[in-house]
Amino acid sequence: MTTGMRTRNSRREELAAFLRSRRERIRPEDVGLPPGLRRRTPGLRREEVAQLAGVGVTWYTWLEQGRPINASVQVLDAVARTLRLDAAEREHLYRLADLPEIADPAGDGEGLDAEVHTILRQLDPLPACVYNGRYDLLAWNAAYGTLFASVAEQPRLERNVLWRVFTLPACCCPLVNKDEELPQMVATLRAAFGRHLGDLAWTGFVARLSAASPEFARMWAMHEVARPGVRVKMFKHSSVGLIRLTSTSMALAAPPETRVVVYTPMDEQSRQRIDWLAAHPEVAHCALHGTPARG
């Protein structure tokens, strides 16, 4: 047996043991199931995990038995939610399932101090959020969610600003001044990438985005670097039109490489348009794009 085969076998054995341990710690009543009277082992049964995660019982059984089966990101994410895994446990799950390129997916603000969430709420009506070094959106306030719904409403693993602005059709990119801003964002990413050389989660992200966007690949190949800072950003929202903002980045102590970004209106018209969006949350689902709008 080769070293690679032994490593894969060890990883599958560890995955099987990890899933069993996570399943056994959850009480049926915690997930809305009756406790039952004939449970020989603690926690949930395999078929209950499969049902709650929306996957086949046989498939989940094989996964927990350490058999060599393929697991997609979406299915593993459903299993992780069912087993109530935190950010560290999800990362461990993905690595054991041999999906290291997404082993540190964008979270839902896990790992951020409670005070950071309080600050975001207090900053309303100014849009504010928390990004990591890869531009994953980790947390945001109501104003940000209304203004940038096309990012905030994405599934967790797709909640990345760079991915959104580079994969939208050219006609529909929300950034009006993208010729200035996109190179700056890529340069900021490149500077952060230097701290993650050999990290498969980062190299996998760059490879996927390069394949999806020739424009990103061209900018990435230029090797420009920059730090986050105060920037002028102009967005066109389908419901209110042009909004001019100044973005200000402030580094957080933890988690590493996270920052609060606050968007301040540059003029009274932009402020009024943000206020209008806040007063009409029913339009929050509208994507940001370049079509004609009111006002």
mmCIF file of C-alpha atoms in Angstrom:
data_model
loop_
_atom_site.group_PDB
_atom_site.id
_atom_site.type_symbol
_atom_site.label_atom_id
_atom_site.label_comp_id
_atom_site.label_asym_id
_atom_site.label_seq_id
_atom_site.Cartn_x
_atom_site.Cartn_y
_atom_site.Cartn_z
ATOM 1 C CA MET A 1 0.000 0.000 0.000
ATOM 2 C CA THR A 2 1.382 3.402 -0.989
ATOM 3 C CA THR A 3 1.800 6.310 1.413
ATOM 4 C CA GLY A 4 -0.991 8.199 -0.358
ATOM 5 C CA MET A 5 -3.427 5.300 0.048
ATOM 6 C CA ARG A 6 -2.551 4.948 3.734
ATOM 7 C CA THR A 7 -3.155 8.661 4.234
ATOM 8 C CA ARG A 8 -6.565 8.505 2.528
ATOM 9 C CA ASN A 9 -7.563 5.462 4.559
ATOM 10 C CA SER A 10 -6.513 7.179 7.784
ATOM 11 C CA ARG A 11 -8.461 10.278 6.812
ATOM 12 C CA ARG A 12 -11.610 8.241 6.101
ATOM 13 C CA GLU A 13 -11.281 6.425 9.439
ATOM 14 C CA GLU A 14 -10.906 9.738 11.225
ATOM 15 C CA LEU A 15 -13.916 11.140 9.334
ATOM 16 C CA ALA A 16 -16.036 8.149 10.369
ATOM 17 C CA ALA A 17 -15.068 8.516 14.025
ATOM 18 C CA PHE A 18 -15.623 12.270 13.959
ATOM 19 C CA LEU A 19 -19.117 11.996 12.472
ATOM 20 C CA ARG A 20 -20.130 9.345 15.000
ATOM 21 C CA SER A 21 -18.913 11.485 17.886
ATOM 22 C CA ARG A 22 -20.797 14.558 16.632
ATOM 23 C CA ARG A 23 -23.970 12.548 16.017
ATOM 24 C CA GLU A 24 -23.903 10.988 19.468
ATOM 25 C CA ARG A 25 -23.699 14.299 21.295
ATOM 26 C CA ILE A 26 -27.029 15.608 19.907
ATOM 27 C CA ARG A 27 -30.184 14.675 21.775
ATOM 28 C CA PRO A 28 -33.245 13.912 19.616
ATOM 29 C CA GLU A 29 -35.278 16.548 21.435
ATOM 30 C CA ASP A 30 -32.665 19.154 20.469
ATOM 31 C CA VAL A 31 -33.743 18.802 16.834
ATOM 32 C CA GLY A 32 -37.454 18.338 17.398
ATOM 33 C CA LEU A 33 -37.543 14.516 17.482
ATOM 34 C CA PRO A 34 -39.154 12.403 20.201
ATOM 35 C CA PRO A 35 -36.569 10.910 22.606
ATOM 36 C CA GLY A 36 -37.870 7.349 22.154
ATOM 37 C CA LEU A 37 -37.646 4.481 24.618
ATOM 38 C CA ARG A 38 -35.456 1.955 22.820
ATOM 39 C CA ARG A 39 -32.332 3.897 21.989
ATOM 40 C CA ARG A 40 -29.316 1.687 22.579
ATOM 41 C CA THR A 41 -26.821 4.502 21.964
ATOM 42 C CA PRO A 42 -26.840 8.202 22.843
ATOM 43 C CA GLY A 43 -27.662 10.880 20.323
ATOM 44 C CA LEU A 44 -29.244 10.623 16.910
ATOM 45 C CA ARG A 45 -29.511 7.541 14.732
ATOM 46 C CA ARG A 46 -27.863 7.520 11.323
ATOM 47 C CA GLU A 47 -31.199 7.504 9.539
ATOM 48 C CA GLU A 48 -32.287 10.545 11.545
ATOM 49 C CA VAL A 49 -29.187 12.494 10.525
ATOM 50 C CA ALA A 50 -29.785 11.526 6.916
ATOM 51 C CA GLN A 51 -33.421 12.604 7.071
ATOM 52 C CA LEU A 52 -32.655 15.942 8.715
ATOM 53 C CA ALA A 53 -29.831 16.655 6.250
ATOM 54 C CA GLY A 54 -31.894 15.619 3.235
ATOM 55 C CA VAL A 55 -29.479 12.905 2.088
ATOM 56 C CA GLY A 56 -29.890 9.199 1.468
ATOM 57 C CA VAL A 57 -29.618 6.872 4.450
ATOM 58 C CA THR A 58 -27.310 4.492 2.585
ATOM 59 C CA TRP A 59 -25.068 7.329 1.455
ATOM 60 C CA TYR A 60 -24.750 8.763 4.953
ATOM 61 C CA THR A 61 -24.130 5.293 6.414
ATOM 62 C CA TRP A 62 -21.303 4.726 3.954
ATOM 63 C CA LEU A 63 -19.877 8.159 4.766
ATOM 64 C CA GLU A 64 -19.875 7.353 8.478
ATOM 65 C CA GLN A 65 -18.368 3.951 7.781
ATOM 66 C CA GLY A 66 -15.438 5.595 6.053
ATOM 67 C CA ARG A 67 -16.146 4.159 2.628
ATOM 68 C CA PRO A 68 -14.488 5.854 -0.392
ATOM 69 C CA ILE A 69 -17.440 7.902 -1.628
ATOM 70 C CA ASN A 70 -17.553 11.413 -3.047
ATOM 71 C CA ALA A 71 -19.176 14.157 -0.994
ATOM 72 C CA SER A 72 -20.190 17.492 -2.494
ATOM 73 C CA VAL A 73 -19.871 20.811 -0.722
ATOM 74 C CA GLN A 74 -23.649 21.217 -0.550
ATOM 75 C CA VAL A 75 -24.214 17.796 1.009
ATOM 76 C CA LEU A 76 -21.435 18.208 3.557
ATOM 77 C CA ASP A 77 -22.813 21.618 4.463
ATOM 78 C CA ALA A 78 -26.233 20.060 5.108
ATOM 79 C CA VAL A 79 -24.642 17.402 7.318
ATOM 80 C CA ALA A 80 -22.682 20.095 9.163
ATOM 81 C CA ARG A 81 -25.854 22.082 9.869
ATOM 82 C CA THR A 82 -27.678 18.982 11.068
ATOM 83 C CA LEU A 83 -24.830 18.056 13.414
ATOM 84 C CA ARG A 84 -24.574 21.664 14.594
ATOM 85 C CA LEU A 85 -20.904 21.964 13.807
ATOM 86 C CA ASP A 86 -19.157 25.201 14.634
ATOM 87 C CA ALA A 87 -16.639 26.881 12.303
ATOM 88 C CA ALA A 88 -13.657 24.833 13.516
ATOM 89 C CA GLU A 89 -15.606 21.572 13.271
ATOM 90 C CA ARG A 90 -16.815 22.388 9.753
ATOM 91 C CA GLU A 91 -13.249 23.084 8.670
ATOM 92 C CA HIS A 92 -12.204 19.741 10.161
ATOM 93 C CA LEU A 93 -15.058 17.970 8.365
ATOM 94 C CA TYR A 94 -14.111 19.373 4.959
ATOM 95 C CA ARG A 95 -10.461 18.498 5.367
ATOM 96 C CA LEU A 96 -11.264 14.934 6.399
ATOM 97 C CA ALA A 97 -13.615 14.660 3.410
ATOM 98 C CA ASP A 98 -10.662 15.628 1.192
ATOM 99 C CA LEU A 99 -12.103 19.003 0.211
ATOM 100 C CA PRO A 100 -9.349 21.244 1.569
ATOM 101 C CA GLU A 101 -9.926 24.006 -0.965
ATOM 102 C CA ILE A 102 -13.130 24.976 0.838
ATOM 103 C CA ALA A 103 -12.045 23.912 4.314
ATOM 104 C CA ASP A 104 -12.404 27.443 5.665
ATOM 105 C CA PRO A 105 -15.648 28.643 4.059
ATOM 106 C CA ALA A 106 -17.098 32.031 4.844
ATOM 107 C CA GLY A 107 -18.871 31.811 8.154
ATOM 108 C CA ASP A 108 -21.925 33.477 9.575
ATOM 109 C CA GLY A 109 -19.985 35.724 11.936
ATOM 110 C CA GLU A 110 -18.805 32.839 14.089
ATOM 111 C CA GLY A 111 -15.588 33.696 15.875
ATOM 112 C CA LEU A 112 -16.378 37.412 15.977
ATOM 113 C CA ASP A 113 -16.720 38.994 19.407
ATOM 114 C CA ALA A 114 -20.280 39.849 20.385
ATOM 115 C CA GLU A 115 -19.188 43.482 20.641
ATOM 116 C CA VAL A 116 -18.455 43.515 16.898
ATOM 117 C CA HIS A 117 -22.050 42.577 16.118
ATOM 118 C CA THR A 118 -23.205 45.304 18.514
ATOM 119 C CA ILE A 119 -21.018 47.855 16.740
ATOM 120 C CA LEU A 120 -22.443 46.849 13.352
ATOM 121 C CA ARG A 121 -25.987 47.306 14.653
ATOM 122 C CA GLN A 122 -25.139 50.677 16.214
ATOM 123 C CA LEU A 123 -23.662 51.922 12.936
ATOM 124 C CA ASP A 124 -27.075 51.735 11.231
ATOM 125 C CA PRO A 125 -28.151 53.579 9.095
ATOM 126 C CA LEU A 126 -24.593 53.516 7.754
ATOM 127 C CA PRO A 127 -24.000 50.267 5.847
ATOM 128 C CA ALA A 128 -21.266 48.282 7.612
ATOM 129 C CA CYS A 129 -19.888 44.774 7.439
ATOM 130 C CA VAL A 130 -16.967 42.497 8.303
ATOM 131 C CA TYR A 131 -14.763 40.991 5.585
ATOM 132 C CA ASN A 132 -11.837 38.635 5.888
ATOM 133 C CA GLY A 133 -8.699 38.912 3.787
ATOM 134 C CA ARG A 134 -10.345 37.024 0.912
ATOM 135 C CA TYR A 135 -13.381 39.337 0.815
ATOM 136 C CA ASP A 136 -15.696 36.726 2.299
ATOM 137 C CA LEU A 137 -18.636 38.520 3.922
ATOM 138 C CA LEU A 138 -18.697 37.370 7.567
ATOM 139 C CA ALA A 139 -21.211 39.727 9.209
ATOM 140 C CA TRP A 140 -23.242 42.809 8.307
ATOM 141 C CA ASN A 141 -25.917 45.150 9.571
ATOM 142 C CA ALA A 142 -29.401 45.810 8.231
ATOM 143 C CA ALA A 143 -28.329 48.777 6.099
ATOM 144 C CA TYR A 144 -25.641 46.723 4.359
ATOM 145 C CA GLY A 145 -28.091 43.861 3.795
ATOM 146 C CA THR A 146 -30.552 46.232 2.153
ATOM 147 C CA LEU A 147 -28.023 48.051 0.011
ATOM 148 C CA PHE A 148 -25.966 45.009 -0.990
ATOM 149 C CA ALA A 149 -28.616 42.318 -0.984
ATOM 150 C CA SER A 150 -27.058 40.669 -4.036
ATOM 151 C CA VAL A 151 -24.140 39.651 -1.786
ATOM 152 C CA ALA A 152 -25.784 39.240 1.614
ATOM 153 C CA GLU A 153 -28.564 36.992 0.286
ATOM 154 C CA GLN A 154 -26.186 34.472 -1.283
ATOM 155 C CA PRO A 155 -25.695 31.028 0.312
ATOM 156 C CA ARG A 156 -22.917 31.026 2.892
ATOM 157 C CA LEU A 157 -20.283 29.449 0.646
ATOM 158 C CA GLU A 158 -20.990 31.972 -2.131
ATOM 159 C CA ARG A 159 -21.001 35.099 0.027
ATOM 160 C CA ASN A 160 -17.854 36.594 -1.447
ATOM 161 C CA VAL A 161 -17.711 40.122 -2.841
ATOM 162 C CA LEU A 162 -14.900 39.460 -5.317
ATOM 163 C CA TRP A 163 -16.711 36.456 -6.739
ATOM 164 C CA ARG A 164 -19.886 38.469 -7.227
ATOM 165 C CA VAL A 165 -18.364 41.503 -8.939
ATOM 166 C CA PHE A 166 -16.130 39.469 -11.250
ATOM 167 C CA THR A 167 -18.650 36.835 -12.322
ATOM 168 C CA LEU A 168 -21.601 39.122 -13.002
ATOM 169 C CA PRO A 169 -22.024 40.070 -16.683
ATOM 170 C CA ALA A 170 -20.199 43.297 -17.529
ATOM 171 C CA CYS A 171 -23.497 45.089 -18.049
ATOM 172 C CA CYS A 172 -24.730 44.156 -14.595
ATOM 173 C CA CYS A 173 -21.765 44.857 -12.320
ATOM 174 C CA PRO A 174 -22.979 47.172 -9.518
ATOM 175 C CA LEU A 175 -19.691 49.100 -9.421
ATOM 176 C CA VAL A 176 -19.884 52.142 -11.639
ATOM 177 C CA ASN A 177 -16.193 52.996 -11.136
ATOM 178 C CA LYS A 178 -15.055 49.402 -11.495
ATOM 179 C CA ASP A 179 -12.066 50.315 -13.649
ATOM 180 C CA GLU A 180 -10.536 51.939 -10.569
ATOM 181 C CA GLU A 181 -11.937 49.690 -7.862
ATOM 182 C CA LEU A 182 -11.539 46.161 -9.234
ATOM 183 C CA PRO A 183 -7.748 46.417 -9.669
ATOM 184 C CA GLN A 184 -7.518 47.831 -6.147
ATOM 185 C CA MET A 185 -9.530 44.928 -4.702
ATOM 186 C CA VAL A 186 -7.373 42.388 -6.533
ATOM 187 C CA ALA A 187 -4.224 44.118 -5.284
ATOM 188 C CA THR A 188 -5.560 43.924 -1.718
ATOM 189 C CA LEU A 189 -6.290 40.234 -2.193
ATOM 190 C CA ARG A 190 -2.787 39.655 -3.599
ATOM 191 C CA ALA A 191 -1.208 41.247 -0.517
ATOM 192 C CA ALA A 192 -3.253 38.985 1.758
ATOM 193 C CA PHE A 193 -2.482 35.956 -0.429
ATOM 194 C CA GLY A 194 1.203 36.355 0.398
ATOM 195 C CA ARG A 195 0.411 35.303 3.951
ATOM 196 C CA HIS A 196 -1.310 32.114 2.746
ATOM 197 C CA LEU A 197 1.126 30.600 0.273
ATOM 198 C CA GLY A 198 0.472 26.856 0.053
ATOM 199 C CA ASP A 199 -2.947 27.190 1.715
ATOM 200 C CA LEU A 200 -5.278 25.133 -0.476
ATOM 201 C CA ALA A 201 -8.334 27.126 0.550
ATOM 202 C CA TRP A 202 -6.733 30.282 -0.873
ATOM 203 C CA THR A 203 -5.096 28.754 -3.930
ATOM 204 C CA GLY A 204 -8.331 26.929 -4.732
ATOM 205 C CA PHE A 205 -10.327 30.163 -4.501
ATOM 206 C CA VAL A 206 -7.921 32.035 -6.793
ATOM 207 C CA ALA A 207 -7.883 29.150 -9.284
ATOM 208 C CA ARG A 208 -11.688 28.957 -9.431
ATOM 209 C CA LEU A 209 -12.121 32.714 -9.817
ATOM 210 C CA SER A 210 -9.385 32.866 -12.467
ATOM 211 C CA ALA A 211 -11.196 30.164 -14.435
ATOM 212 C CA ALA A 212 -14.538 31.949 -14.068
ATOM 213 C CA SER A 213 -13.278 35.445 -14.897
ATOM 214 C CA PRO A 214 -10.565 36.217 -17.483
ATOM 215 C CA GLU A 215 -10.642 39.800 -16.210
ATOM 216 C CA PHE A 216 -9.693 38.672 -12.719
ATOM 217 C CA ALA A 217 -7.011 36.347 -14.125
ATOM 218 C CA ARG A 218 -5.470 39.259 -16.055
ATOM 219 C CA MET A 219 -5.381 41.509 -12.987
ATOM 220 C CA TRP A 220 -4.067 38.707 -10.774
ATOM 221 C CA ALA A 221 -1.183 38.101 -13.168
ATOM 222 C CA MET A 222 -0.023 41.713 -12.717
ATOM 223 C CA HIS A 223 1.103 41.004 -9.104
ATOM 224 C CA GLU A 224 -0.008 44.411 -7.833
ATOM 225 C CA VAL A 225 -0.356 44.694 -4.046
ATOM 226 C CA ALA A 226 -2.188 47.188 -1.841
ATOM 227 C CA ARG A 227 -3.513 47.615 1.670
ATOM 228 C CA PRO A 228 -7.178 48.143 2.581
ATOM 229 C CA GLY A 229 -7.908 51.830 3.065
ATOM 230 C CA VAL A 230 -10.328 54.665 2.420
ATOM 231 C CA ARG A 231 -11.830 54.311 -1.051
ATOM 232 C CA VAL A 232 -14.501 56.041 -3.151
ATOM 233 C CA LYS A 233 -17.086 53.597 -4.453
ATOM 234 C CA MET A 234 -19.997 54.356 -6.745
ATOM 235 C CA PHE A 235 -22.813 51.830 -7.026
ATOM 236 C CA LYS A 236 -25.932 51.737 -9.159
ATOM 237 C CA HIS A 237 -28.893 50.123 -7.437
ATOM 238 C CA SER A 238 -31.799 48.972 -9.559
ATOM 239 C CA SER A 239 -34.350 50.611 -7.262
ATOM 240 C CA VAL A 240 -32.803 53.994 -6.489
ATOM 241 C CA GLY A 241 -30.037 54.673 -8.989
ATOM 242 C CA LEU A 242 -26.536 55.968 -8.293
ATOM 243 C CA ILE A 243 -25.166 55.932 -4.739
ATOM 244 C CA ARG A 244 -21.778 57.496 -3.975
ATOM 245 C CA LEU A 245 -19.993 56.109 -0.929
ATOM 246 C CA THR A 246 -16.700 56.353 0.894
ATOM 247 C CA SER A 247 -15.567 53.004 2.312
ATOM 248 C CA THR A 248 -13.371 53.007 5.415
ATOM 249 C CA SER A 249 -11.623 49.811 6.611
ATOM 250 C CA MET A 250 -10.661 49.208 10.242
ATOM 251 C CA ALA A 251 -8.731 46.093 11.250
ATOM 252 C CA LEU A 252 -10.060 43.815 14.002
ATOM 253 C CA ALA A 253 -7.856 42.091 16.546
ATOM 254 C CA ALA A 254 -9.597 38.747 15.979
ATOM 255 C CA PRO A 255 -10.178 36.636 14.006
ATOM 256 C CA PRO A 256 -6.951 37.264 12.087
ATOM 257 C CA GLU A 257 -7.135 39.409 8.941
ATOM 258 C CA THR A 258 -10.704 40.551 9.478
ATOM 259 C CA ARG A 259 -11.797 44.144 9.116
ATOM 260 C CA VAL A 260 -14.878 46.280 9.629
ATOM 261 C CA VAL A 261 -15.793 48.266 6.530
ATOM 262 C CA VAL A 262 -18.139 51.249 6.896
ATOM 263 C CA TYR A 263 -19.779 52.911 3.877
ATOM 264 C CA THR A 264 -20.476 56.641 4.316
ATOM 265 C CA PRO A 265 -22.643 58.580 1.817
ATOM 266 C CA MET A 266 -20.640 61.221 -0.039
ATOM 267 C CA ASP A 267 -23.563 63.549 -0.665
ATOM 268 C CA GLU A 268 -27.099 64.272 0.470
ATOM 269 C CA GLN A 269 -28.691 62.518 -2.501
ATOM 270 C CA SER A 270 -26.823 59.288 -1.698
ATOM 271 C CA ARG A 271 -27.857 59.542 1.954
ATOM 272 C CA GLN A 272 -31.503 60.007 0.967
ATOM 273 C CA ARG A 273 -31.362 57.000 -1.346
ATOM 274 C CA ILE A 274 -29.911 54.800 1.401
ATOM 275 C CA ASP A 275 -32.653 56.035 3.752
ATOM 276 C CA TRP A 276 -35.268 55.219 1.102
ATOM 277 C CA LEU A 277 -33.964 51.654 0.792
ATOM 278 C CA ALA A 278 -34.029 51.265 4.568
ATOM 279 C CA ALA A 279 -37.669 52.407 4.586
ATOM 280 C CA HIS A 280 -38.588 49.965 1.793
ATOM 281 C CA PRO A 281 -37.063 46.601 2.757
ATOM 282 C CA GLU A 282 -39.336 44.839 0.282
ATOM 283 C CA VAL A 283 -36.917 45.874 -2.480
ATOM 284 C CA ALA A 284 -33.890 44.412 -0.674
ATOM 285 C CA HIS A 285 -34.012 41.286 -2.851
ATOM 286 C CA CYS A 286 -33.399 43.345 -5.982
ATOM 287 C CA ALA A 287 -29.962 42.756 -7.464
ATOM 288 C CA LEU A 288 -27.585 45.646 -7.935
ATOM 289 C CA HIS A 289 -27.240 46.300 -11.653
ATOM 290 C CA GLY A 290 -27.001 49.006 -14.244
ATOM 291 C CA THR A 291 -30.577 49.241 -15.487
ATOM 292 C CA PRO A 292 -32.424 52.575 -15.359
ATOM 293 C CA ALA A 293 -33.850 53.334 -11.929
ATOM 294 C CA ARG A 294 -35.924 55.935 -10.135
ATOM 295 C CA GLY A 295 -34.566 59.328 -9.178
#
